[in-house]
Short mmCIF file of C-alpha atoms and ligand atoms in Angstrom, two decimals:
data_model
loop_
_atom_site.label_atom_id
_atom_site.label_comp_id
_atom_site.label_asym_id
_atom_site.label_seq_id
_atom_site.Cartn_x
_atom_site.Cartn_y
_atom_site.Cartn_z
CA MET A 26 -11.71 -15.27 17.35
CA THR A 27 -11.79 -11.68 18.55
CA GLU A 28 -13.97 -9.23 16.71
CA ARG A 29 -12.13 -7.16 14.16
CA GLU A 30 -11.55 -3.50 14.95
CA THR A 31 -13.13 -0.79 12.83
CA TRP A 32 -12.44 2.90 12.43
CA ALA A 33 -14.06 4.94 15.16
CA THR A 34 -15.27 7.54 12.65
CA ARG A 35 -15.30 8.10 8.91
CA LEU A 36 -12.96 11.02 9.47
CA GLY A 37 -10.64 8.63 11.24
CA PHE A 38 -10.39 6.51 8.10
CA ILE A 39 -9.89 9.45 5.77
CA LEU A 40 -7.23 10.97 7.95
CA ALA A 41 -5.44 7.68 8.29
CA ALA A 42 -5.60 7.08 4.53
CA VAL A 43 -4.36 10.61 3.91
CA GLY A 44 -1.82 10.08 6.66
CA SER A 45 -0.57 7.02 4.84
CA ALA A 46 -0.54 8.80 1.50
CA VAL A 47 1.05 12.04 2.64
CA GLY A 48 4.60 11.33 3.63
CA LEU A 49 8.16 11.46 2.46
CA GLY A 50 6.87 10.62 -1.01
CA ASN A 51 5.25 14.04 -1.23
CA ILE A 52 7.59 16.16 0.85
CA TRP A 53 10.99 14.63 0.18
CA GLN A 54 10.69 12.67 -3.07
CA PHE A 55 8.27 14.59 -5.23
CA PRO A 56 10.26 17.86 -5.28
CA PHE A 57 13.59 16.22 -6.03
CA LYS A 58 12.21 13.85 -8.63
CA THR A 59 10.63 16.86 -10.28
CA GLY A 60 14.03 18.53 -10.18
CA THR A 61 15.86 15.58 -11.72
CA ASN A 62 13.22 14.80 -14.36
CA GLY A 63 12.72 18.05 -16.17
CA GLY A 64 10.56 20.13 -13.82
CA ALA A 65 7.06 20.91 -15.01
CA ALA A 66 7.10 18.14 -17.63
CA PHE A 67 7.31 15.67 -14.77
CA VAL A 68 4.65 17.52 -12.76
CA PHE A 69 2.35 17.41 -15.77
CA VAL A 70 2.61 13.64 -16.22
CA TYR A 71 2.35 13.14 -12.49
CA LEU A 72 -0.92 15.06 -12.27
CA LEU A 73 -2.44 13.13 -15.14
CA ALA A 74 -1.30 9.88 -13.58
CA ALA A 75 -2.68 10.67 -10.13
CA LEU A 76 -6.07 11.58 -11.49
CA LEU A 77 -6.54 9.19 -14.39
CA ILE A 78 -4.71 6.14 -13.08
CA GLY A 79 -4.24 6.69 -9.36
CA LEU A 80 -7.87 7.38 -8.53
CA PRO A 81 -9.33 4.33 -10.32
CA ALA A 82 -6.58 2.18 -8.83
CA ILE A 83 -7.10 3.38 -5.28
CA LEU A 84 -10.81 2.63 -5.63
CA GLY A 85 -9.87 -0.87 -6.73
CA GLU A 86 -7.90 -1.39 -3.53
CA PHE A 87 -10.73 0.04 -1.43
CA VAL A 88 -13.12 -2.44 -3.05
CA VAL A 89 -10.94 -5.43 -2.29
CA GLY A 90 -10.28 -4.30 1.28
CA ARG A 91 -13.81 -3.46 2.31
CA ARG A 92 -15.37 -6.41 0.58
CA ALA A 93 -13.00 -8.92 2.11
CA ASN A 94 -12.77 -7.27 5.50
CA ILE A 95 -9.45 -8.92 6.16
CA ASN A 96 -5.73 -8.33 5.59
CA ALA A 97 -4.33 -7.72 2.11
CA VAL A 98 -3.07 -11.26 1.56
CA GLU A 99 -6.06 -13.32 2.62
CA ALA A 100 -8.41 -10.80 1.07
CA PHE A 101 -8.12 -12.58 -2.27
CA GLU A 102 -8.92 -15.92 -0.71
CA ARG A 103 -11.96 -14.49 0.96
CA LEU A 104 -13.13 -13.11 -2.35
CA LYS A 105 -12.90 -16.71 -3.59
CA HIS A 106 -9.90 -16.23 -5.84
CA PRO A 107 -7.14 -17.87 -3.86
CA ALA A 108 -4.66 -17.90 -6.75
CA TRP A 109 -4.64 -14.10 -6.63
CA THR A 110 -3.27 -14.19 -3.11
CA VAL A 111 0.02 -13.74 -4.88
CA VAL A 112 -0.99 -10.11 -5.55
CA GLY A 113 -1.42 -9.52 -1.84
CA ALA A 114 1.87 -11.19 -1.11
CA LEU A 115 3.70 -9.14 -3.72
CA GLY A 116 2.20 -5.96 -2.27
CA LEU A 117 3.32 -6.98 1.15
CA LEU A 118 6.88 -7.60 -0.02
CA THR A 119 6.95 -4.34 -1.94
CA GLY A 120 5.87 -2.49 1.18
CA LEU A 121 8.52 -4.17 3.30
CA TRP A 122 11.20 -3.41 0.74
CA ILE A 123 10.18 0.24 0.69
CA LEU A 124 9.97 0.54 4.45
CA SER A 125 13.57 -0.62 4.77
CA TYR A 126 14.92 2.55 3.15
CA TYR A 127 12.00 4.84 3.96
CA SER A 128 13.10 4.50 7.54
CA VAL A 129 16.61 5.68 6.67
CA VAL A 130 15.19 8.93 5.35
CA GLY A 131 12.97 9.09 8.45
CA GLY A 132 16.21 8.92 10.43
CA TRP A 133 17.60 11.91 8.52
CA VAL A 134 14.48 13.84 9.46
CA ILE A 135 15.04 13.06 13.13
CA ARG A 136 18.64 14.25 12.73
CA TYR A 137 17.38 17.53 11.29
CA ILE A 138 15.05 18.20 14.19
CA PHE A 139 18.07 18.29 16.45
CA GLY A 140 20.34 19.85 13.84
CA SER A 141 17.86 22.73 13.55
CA ALA A 142 17.43 23.18 17.29
CA THR A 143 21.17 23.49 17.78
CA GLY A 144 21.87 25.31 14.52
CA ALA A 145 24.30 22.54 13.55
CA TYR A 146 23.88 23.00 9.79
CA PHE A 147 23.68 26.78 9.79
CA GLY A 148 27.23 27.23 8.52
CA ASP A 149 27.11 24.76 5.62
CA ALA A 150 23.77 23.16 4.78
CA ALA A 151 24.99 21.07 1.84
CA GLY A 152 28.10 19.87 3.65
CA TYR A 153 26.07 18.94 6.69
CA PHE A 154 23.72 16.82 4.63
CA ALA A 155 26.61 15.01 3.02
CA SER A 156 28.08 14.21 6.41
CA VAL A 157 24.95 12.97 8.21
CA SER A 158 23.10 11.17 5.42
CA ALA A 159 25.25 8.04 5.43
CA GLY A 160 27.31 6.13 7.96
CA TRP A 161 26.97 5.13 11.58
CA GLU A 162 24.85 8.07 12.64
CA ALA A 163 22.41 7.43 9.81
CA ILE A 164 22.22 3.78 10.88
CA GLY A 165 21.52 4.74 14.49
CA LEU A 166 18.71 7.10 13.60
CA HIS A 167 17.30 4.58 11.13
CA ALA A 168 17.03 2.26 14.15
CA VAL A 169 15.22 4.92 16.17
CA PHE A 170 12.73 5.61 13.39
CA MET A 171 12.00 1.91 12.93
CA ALA A 172 11.51 1.41 16.66
CA VAL A 173 9.03 4.27 16.95
CA THR A 174 7.09 2.94 13.95
CA ALA A 175 6.86 -0.51 15.51
CA GLY A 176 5.83 1.04 18.83
CA ILE A 177 2.83 2.79 17.28
CA VAL A 178 1.75 -0.25 15.28
CA ALA A 179 1.96 -2.35 18.44
CA PHE A 180 -0.87 -0.31 19.98
CA GLY A 181 -3.32 -1.25 17.25
CA VAL A 182 -5.46 0.61 14.86
CA GLU A 183 -7.48 2.97 16.97
CA ASP A 184 -5.16 3.90 19.77
CA GLY A 185 -2.04 4.13 17.71
CA ILE A 186 -2.71 5.02 14.14
CA GLU A 187 -5.90 7.00 14.34
CA LYS A 188 -4.68 9.28 17.09
CA ALA A 189 -1.23 9.78 15.66
CA THR A 190 -2.48 11.12 12.35
CA LYS A 191 -5.24 13.50 13.40
CA LEU A 192 -3.01 16.53 13.88
CA MET A 193 -0.58 15.83 11.13
CA VAL A 194 -2.55 16.81 8.04
CA PRO A 195 -3.54 20.33 9.14
CA SER A 196 -0.12 21.17 10.55
CA ILE A 197 1.78 20.00 7.50
CA VAL A 198 -0.37 22.14 5.23
CA VAL A 199 0.03 25.24 7.39
CA MET A 200 3.81 24.91 7.56
CA LEU A 201 4.22 24.26 3.85
CA VAL A 202 2.00 27.21 2.91
CA GLY A 203 4.03 29.47 5.19
CA LEU A 204 7.31 28.32 3.66
CA ALA A 205 5.97 28.58 0.11
CA ILE A 206 4.94 32.19 0.71
CA TYR A 207 8.29 32.96 2.27
CA ALA A 208 10.12 31.42 -0.71
CA PHE A 209 8.00 33.53 -3.07
CA THR A 210 9.22 36.74 -1.42
CA LEU A 211 12.91 35.89 -1.84
CA ASP A 212 15.06 37.33 -4.61
CA GLY A 213 15.82 34.81 -7.28
CA SER A 214 12.81 32.57 -6.85
CA THR A 215 10.89 33.88 -9.87
CA ALA A 216 12.61 31.69 -12.45
CA ALA A 217 11.61 28.64 -10.45
CA TYR A 218 7.92 29.05 -11.14
CA SER A 219 8.13 28.67 -14.88
CA TYR A 220 10.52 25.74 -14.43
CA TYR A 221 8.09 24.10 -12.03
CA LEU A 222 4.76 25.04 -13.56
CA SER A 223 5.13 25.51 -17.28
CA PRO A 224 5.87 22.16 -18.94
CA ASP A 225 8.55 21.90 -21.57
CA PHE A 226 6.86 19.49 -23.95
CA GLU A 227 9.91 19.14 -26.08
CA TYR A 228 11.81 17.84 -23.08
CA LEU A 229 8.94 15.53 -22.35
CA ALA A 230 8.88 14.16 -25.89
CA ASN A 231 12.63 13.52 -25.81
CA ASN A 232 12.59 11.86 -22.40
CA LEU A 233 9.28 10.07 -22.43
CA GLY A 234 10.84 6.73 -21.59
CA SER A 235 12.18 7.93 -18.25
CA VAL A 236 9.73 10.68 -17.26
CA VAL A 237 6.65 8.50 -17.68
CA PRO A 238 7.63 5.54 -15.49
CA PHE A 239 8.99 7.78 -12.77
CA ALA A 240 5.98 10.07 -12.74
CA VAL A 241 3.41 7.28 -12.81
CA SER A 242 5.21 5.27 -10.16
CA GLN A 243 5.58 8.43 -8.11
CA ALA A 244 1.80 8.67 -8.14
CA PHE A 245 1.54 5.05 -6.95
CA PHE A 246 4.11 5.50 -4.24
CA SER A 247 2.56 8.72 -3.09
CA LEU A 248 -0.95 7.27 -2.98
CA SER A 249 0.35 4.22 -1.10
CA LEU A 250 -0.79 1.91 -3.91
CA GLY A 251 0.48 -1.54 -4.72
CA MET A 252 1.57 -2.25 -1.17
CA GLY A 253 -1.58 -3.56 0.39
CA ALA A 254 -1.83 -0.45 2.55
CA MET A 255 -5.09 0.85 1.14
CA ILE A 256 -6.55 -2.67 1.05
CA THR A 257 -5.71 -3.09 4.70
CA TYR A 258 -7.04 0.30 5.76
CA ALA A 259 -10.26 -0.17 3.80
CA SER A 260 -10.77 -3.53 5.45
CA TYR A 261 -11.58 -1.66 8.64
CA LEU A 262 -14.28 0.32 6.83
CA GLY A 263 -18.05 0.10 7.23
CA ASP A 264 -20.52 -0.34 4.37
CA ASP A 265 -22.08 3.09 4.69
CA ASP A 266 -19.00 4.96 3.48
CA SER A 267 -18.85 6.19 -0.09
CA LEU A 268 -15.68 4.84 -1.63
CA PRO A 269 -15.63 7.28 -4.57
CA ALA A 270 -16.01 10.26 -2.22
CA ASP A 271 -13.33 9.04 0.16
CA GLY A 272 -10.98 8.06 -2.65
CA SER A 273 -11.28 11.42 -4.43
CA LEU A 274 -10.61 13.27 -1.22
CA VAL A 275 -7.48 11.25 -0.57
CA VAL A 276 -6.19 11.81 -4.11
CA VAL A 277 -6.86 15.56 -4.05
CA LEU A 278 -5.36 16.16 -0.63
CA ASN A 279 -2.34 14.02 -1.36
CA THR A 280 -1.64 15.70 -4.68
CA ALA A 281 -2.08 19.14 -3.13
CA VAL A 282 0.52 18.42 -0.47
CA GLY A 283 3.02 17.20 -3.07
CA LEU A 284 2.52 20.29 -5.23
CA LEU A 285 2.87 22.48 -2.18
CA ALA A 286 6.14 20.85 -1.17
CA GLY A 287 7.42 21.50 -4.68
CA LEU A 288 6.43 25.15 -4.32
CA VAL A 289 8.70 25.28 -1.30
CA VAL A 290 11.70 23.24 -2.37
CA ILE A 291 12.11 24.23 -6.04
CA PRO A 292 12.06 28.03 -5.49
CA LEU A 293 14.44 27.67 -2.55
CA LEU A 294 16.87 25.69 -4.69
CA PHE A 295 16.70 28.41 -7.33
CA VAL A 296 17.41 31.08 -4.70
CA GLN A 297 20.47 29.24 -3.42
CA PHE A 298 21.88 27.67 -6.54
CA GLY A 299 20.24 29.56 -9.40
CA GLY A 300 18.54 26.33 -10.52
CA VAL A 301 18.24 22.72 -9.47
CA PRO A 302 21.81 21.52 -8.83
CA ASP A 303 22.82 17.98 -9.69
CA ALA A 304 22.38 15.22 -7.16
CA ALA A 305 25.85 15.44 -5.68
CA ALA A 306 25.50 19.17 -5.04
CA GLY A 307 22.20 18.85 -3.22
CA GLY A 308 19.63 18.53 -6.00
CA GLY A 309 18.91 14.83 -5.50
CA ALA A 310 17.97 13.04 -2.30
CA GLY A 311 19.31 15.99 -0.33
CA ALA A 312 17.10 18.63 -2.00
CA LEU A 313 14.56 18.99 0.79
CA PHE A 314 17.18 19.04 3.49
CA VAL A 315 19.62 21.38 1.83
CA SER A 316 17.10 23.88 0.47
CA VAL A 317 14.88 24.25 3.48
CA ALA A 318 17.79 24.07 5.87
CA GLN A 319 19.28 27.17 4.28
CA VAL A 320 16.11 29.14 5.00
CA PHE A 321 16.25 28.28 8.66
CA ALA A 322 19.93 29.14 8.74
CA ASP A 323 19.19 32.56 7.24
CA LEU A 324 16.56 33.22 9.88
CA GLY A 325 19.13 32.83 12.65
CA THR A 326 17.81 32.09 16.14
CA ALA A 327 14.17 32.08 15.07
CA GLY A 328 15.19 29.59 12.40
CA GLN A 329 16.37 27.15 15.04
CA ALA A 330 12.92 26.90 16.57
CA LEU A 331 11.09 27.02 13.25
CA GLY A 332 13.36 24.43 11.71
CA ALA A 333 12.86 22.06 14.61
CA VAL A 334 9.08 22.44 14.33
CA PHE A 335 9.14 21.98 10.55
CA PHE A 336 11.14 18.78 10.66
CA ALA A 337 9.03 17.52 13.55
CA VAL A 338 5.96 17.85 11.35
CA VAL A 339 7.73 16.09 8.49
CA LEU A 340 8.58 13.34 10.94
CA ILE A 341 4.92 12.89 11.83
CA ALA A 342 4.05 12.67 8.14
CA ALA A 343 6.79 10.10 7.62
CA LEU A 344 5.70 8.08 10.63
CA SER A 345 2.06 8.00 9.66
CA SER A 346 3.13 6.51 6.31
CA ALA A 347 5.63 4.11 7.80
CA ILE A 348 3.08 2.74 10.24
CA SER A 349 0.73 1.95 7.40
CA LEU A 350 3.49 -0.01 5.67
CA LEU A 351 4.19 -2.02 8.77
CA GLU A 352 0.50 -2.42 9.55
CA VAL A 353 0.00 -4.39 6.32
CA VAL A 354 2.25 -7.24 7.33
CA THR A 355 1.36 -7.03 11.01
CA SER A 356 -2.34 -7.35 10.36
CA TYR A 357 -1.67 -10.33 8.10
CA VAL A 358 0.39 -12.19 10.65
CA VAL A 359 -1.88 -11.32 13.58
CA ASP A 360 -5.04 -12.37 11.70
CA ASN A 361 -3.46 -15.51 10.42
CA TYR A 362 -1.00 -16.93 12.88
CA GLY A 363 -2.26 -15.45 16.10
CA TYR A 364 1.08 -13.95 17.19
CA SER A 365 0.81 -10.90 19.38
CA ARG A 366 0.73 -7.50 17.72
CA PRO A 367 3.78 -6.11 19.54
CA ALA A 368 5.96 -9.16 18.86
CA THR A 369 4.99 -9.15 15.18
CA ALA A 370 5.54 -5.44 14.69
CA PHE A 371 8.91 -5.41 16.40
CA GLY A 372 10.03 -8.62 14.72
CA PHE A 373 9.48 -7.25 11.23
CA ALA A 374 10.84 -3.84 12.12
CA GLY A 375 14.03 -5.48 13.36
CA SER A 376 14.56 -7.44 10.16
CA LEU A 377 13.86 -4.45 7.98
CA PHE A 378 16.27 -2.42 10.02
CA VAL A 379 18.99 -4.88 9.08
CA LEU A 380 18.13 -4.71 5.38
CA GLY A 381 18.00 -0.92 5.49
CA THR A 382 21.48 -0.57 6.97
CA LEU A 383 22.81 -0.91 3.42
CA ALA A 384 20.88 2.17 2.38
CA ALA A 385 21.92 4.00 5.53
CA TRP A 386 25.56 3.19 4.90
CA ASN A 387 25.68 4.54 1.38
CA THR A 388 23.22 6.80 -0.42
CA ALA A 389 23.96 5.06 -3.70
CA TRP A 390 22.32 1.95 -2.25
CA LEU A 391 19.38 3.99 -1.08
CA THR A 392 18.89 5.31 -4.58
CA TRP A 393 19.08 1.81 -5.98
CA PHE A 394 16.55 0.43 -3.47
CA ASP A 395 14.28 3.25 -4.53
CA THR A 396 14.84 2.64 -8.23
CA LEU A 397 13.97 -1.03 -7.95
CA ALA A 398 10.77 -0.18 -6.09
CA TYR A 399 9.78 2.44 -8.64
CA SER A 400 10.75 0.72 -11.81
CA VAL A 401 9.58 -2.81 -11.13
CA LEU A 402 7.89 -3.63 -7.84
CA LEU A 403 5.30 -0.88 -7.70
CA PRO A 404 4.06 -1.00 -11.29
CA LEU A 405 4.02 -4.80 -11.27
CA SER A 406 2.03 -4.96 -8.09
CA VAL A 407 -0.45 -2.30 -9.21
CA LEU A 408 -0.80 -3.97 -12.60
CA LEU A 409 -1.78 -7.32 -11.10
CA GLY A 410 -4.23 -5.61 -8.76
CA VAL A 411 -5.85 -3.78 -11.66
CA VAL A 412 -6.18 -6.96 -13.72
CA PHE A 413 -7.79 -8.69 -10.77
CA VAL A 414 -10.31 -5.99 -9.98
CA GLY A 415 -11.16 -5.22 -13.59
CA TRP A 416 -11.23 -8.58 -15.29
CA VAL A 417 -11.55 -11.19 -12.58
CA TYR A 418 -13.69 -9.58 -9.95
CA GLY A 419 -15.42 -7.13 -12.28
CA PRO A 420 -19.19 -7.05 -11.70
CA GLN A 421 -18.96 -7.64 -7.97
CA ALA A 422 -16.51 -4.78 -7.73
CA VAL A 423 -19.14 -2.55 -9.28
CA ASP A 424 -21.62 -3.52 -6.55
CA GLU A 425 -19.09 -2.69 -3.91
CA ILE A 426 -18.32 0.74 -5.40
CA LYS A 427 -22.01 1.63 -5.37
CA LYS A 428 -22.49 0.79 -1.71
CA GLY A 429 -22.79 3.85 0.48
CA THR A 430 -23.36 6.16 -2.49
CA SER A 431 -26.71 7.37 -3.74
CA GLY A 432 -27.14 6.22 -7.32
CA GLY A 433 -23.61 5.98 -8.58
CA GLU A 434 -24.43 3.45 -11.31
CA THR A 435 -22.90 5.46 -14.15
CA PHE A 436 -19.81 6.28 -12.15
CA ALA A 437 -19.32 2.67 -11.15
CA THR A 438 -19.61 1.42 -14.72
CA ALA A 439 -17.28 4.09 -16.05
CA TRP A 440 -14.83 3.20 -13.33
CA LEU A 441 -14.89 -0.47 -14.24
CA TRP A 442 -14.26 0.26 -17.90
CA SER A 443 -11.44 2.63 -17.13
CA ILE A 444 -9.77 -0.07 -15.04
CA ARG A 445 -10.29 -2.64 -17.74
CA THR A 446 -8.89 -0.57 -20.55
CA TYR A 447 -6.68 2.49 -20.44
CA VAL A 448 -5.64 2.20 -16.78
CA LEU A 449 -4.42 -1.31 -17.45
CA VAL A 450 -2.54 -0.23 -20.56
CA GLY A 451 -1.05 2.78 -18.74
CA VAL A 452 0.28 0.68 -15.90
CA PHE A 453 1.61 -1.93 -18.29
CA VAL A 454 3.53 0.66 -20.29
CA THR A 455 4.94 2.07 -17.05
CA LEU A 456 6.16 -1.35 -16.03
CA TYR A 457 7.65 -2.02 -19.42
CA LEU A 458 9.53 1.28 -19.47
CA GLY A 459 10.63 0.78 -15.87
CA VAL A 460 12.07 -2.64 -16.55
CA THR A 461 13.93 -1.36 -19.59
CA ASP A 462 15.22 1.51 -17.49
CA ILE A 463 16.55 -0.54 -14.63
CA TYR A 464 19.15 -2.26 -16.78
CA ALA A 465 20.85 1.09 -16.89
CA ALA A 466 20.91 1.46 -13.11
CA PRO A 467 23.33 -0.90 -11.36
CA PRO A 468 23.10 -0.87 -7.54
CA ILE A 469 26.45 0.79 -6.99
CA PRO A 470 28.07 2.75 -9.80
CA GLY A 471 30.56 0.42 -11.42
CA LEU A 472 28.94 -2.83 -10.32
N1 LIG B 517 2.55 7.23 0.39
C1 LIG B 517 3.63 7.34 1.32
C2 LIG B 517 4.44 8.54 0.98
O1 LIG B 517 4.20 9.20 0.01
C3 LIG B 517 4.50 6.12 1.35
C4 LIG B 517 3.74 4.87 1.56
C5 LIG B 517 3.62 3.97 0.58
C6 LIG B 517 3.11 4.62 2.74
C7 LIG B 517 2.88 2.85 0.76
C8 LIG B 517 2.37 3.50 2.91
C9 LIG B 517 2.24 2.60 1.91
O2 LIG B 517 5.36 8.88 1.68
#
């Protein structure tokens, strides 16, 4: 057996974990889900969820990964609880499901790099989105995105993933800050800030059943939880790292990028449409593309270059997340069945490409894929993980959390009790509400 790779540096791990976390979930999804779920009310629940549920849960995945030092499926066997392997398997399936449509959106981003460079959408940003987001072109670019993802994963953890993500985090922050400041200076953006930042609690109270599951699951999705990704990444981690420190950093950076993307997209939508338009008019899945595209169009020639750079950075963020999704299954198969890394990565990517063609053909399918992931798969997978770490693995998990920290006893105990009690209840309620919700969301309207 060959020796398992480890991260070259602690920074390498943090950047890769942040690289996995920061992606289309923050830049594409968070702003539009905020827009379709009541603005600041959604942001408010999301922030609470990221901090109070997301952080304990991510630490749980770090514990399992580092302790077991193996892929997300066999991890549970190695920890001597083979029945819980089902949690790893569910995470793996959830990740594959998500990657199938994530890649479609990745394809849109590639389209927009070229569309910006040539100014293709400058005349009609909303119309352009409608025409390129579904159909043959979307399928073709979905294939390209999937192939690039598989290519990076094929190179392995250090050469591929670690290098690819080093530049991404700083550049994404710089570009988003620049765009947020620009949006602030535009006429008509002012109303957006109260919509985005000052929660309407009455709205929240009336829509609790939909805002809560979406916001909590958004936190899971965005933190790459419930998909084995953080377990897998932490399995390459040494014992001298402090899990609480690393986990907090990932949560803070990830949340900051999401908030920042909202500060770009929401004000720009207000400038163009006087509010967040409904999904068909560019307020749903198209929000990022339509709103930001208009800025580049207004900037004329300079906008062509800037737009191309912006979408290129978004592409890197999307890729660094996609590779972590594919890495989960690849590392499982490579560890377990001894197939080669490249064959495994490309084999799975090919199958997921086929599944994702549905979502690339029709955005209604994409939305449904997403809804199923949010409402059922993610909360279920996180719930089982939390039960395992809190109630089954319990005391040993505490030992693992303390490793690499000085002291840390109080923190570790508080963490365990949070996982055992309110985190568990919170995730359960999210799942319950999500399942109730999905009955109202047939795959294709009318089905
Ligand atoms: N967190 C990533 C995002 O927000 C998506 C992702 C989920 C990546 C799970 C890896 C694993 O875009």
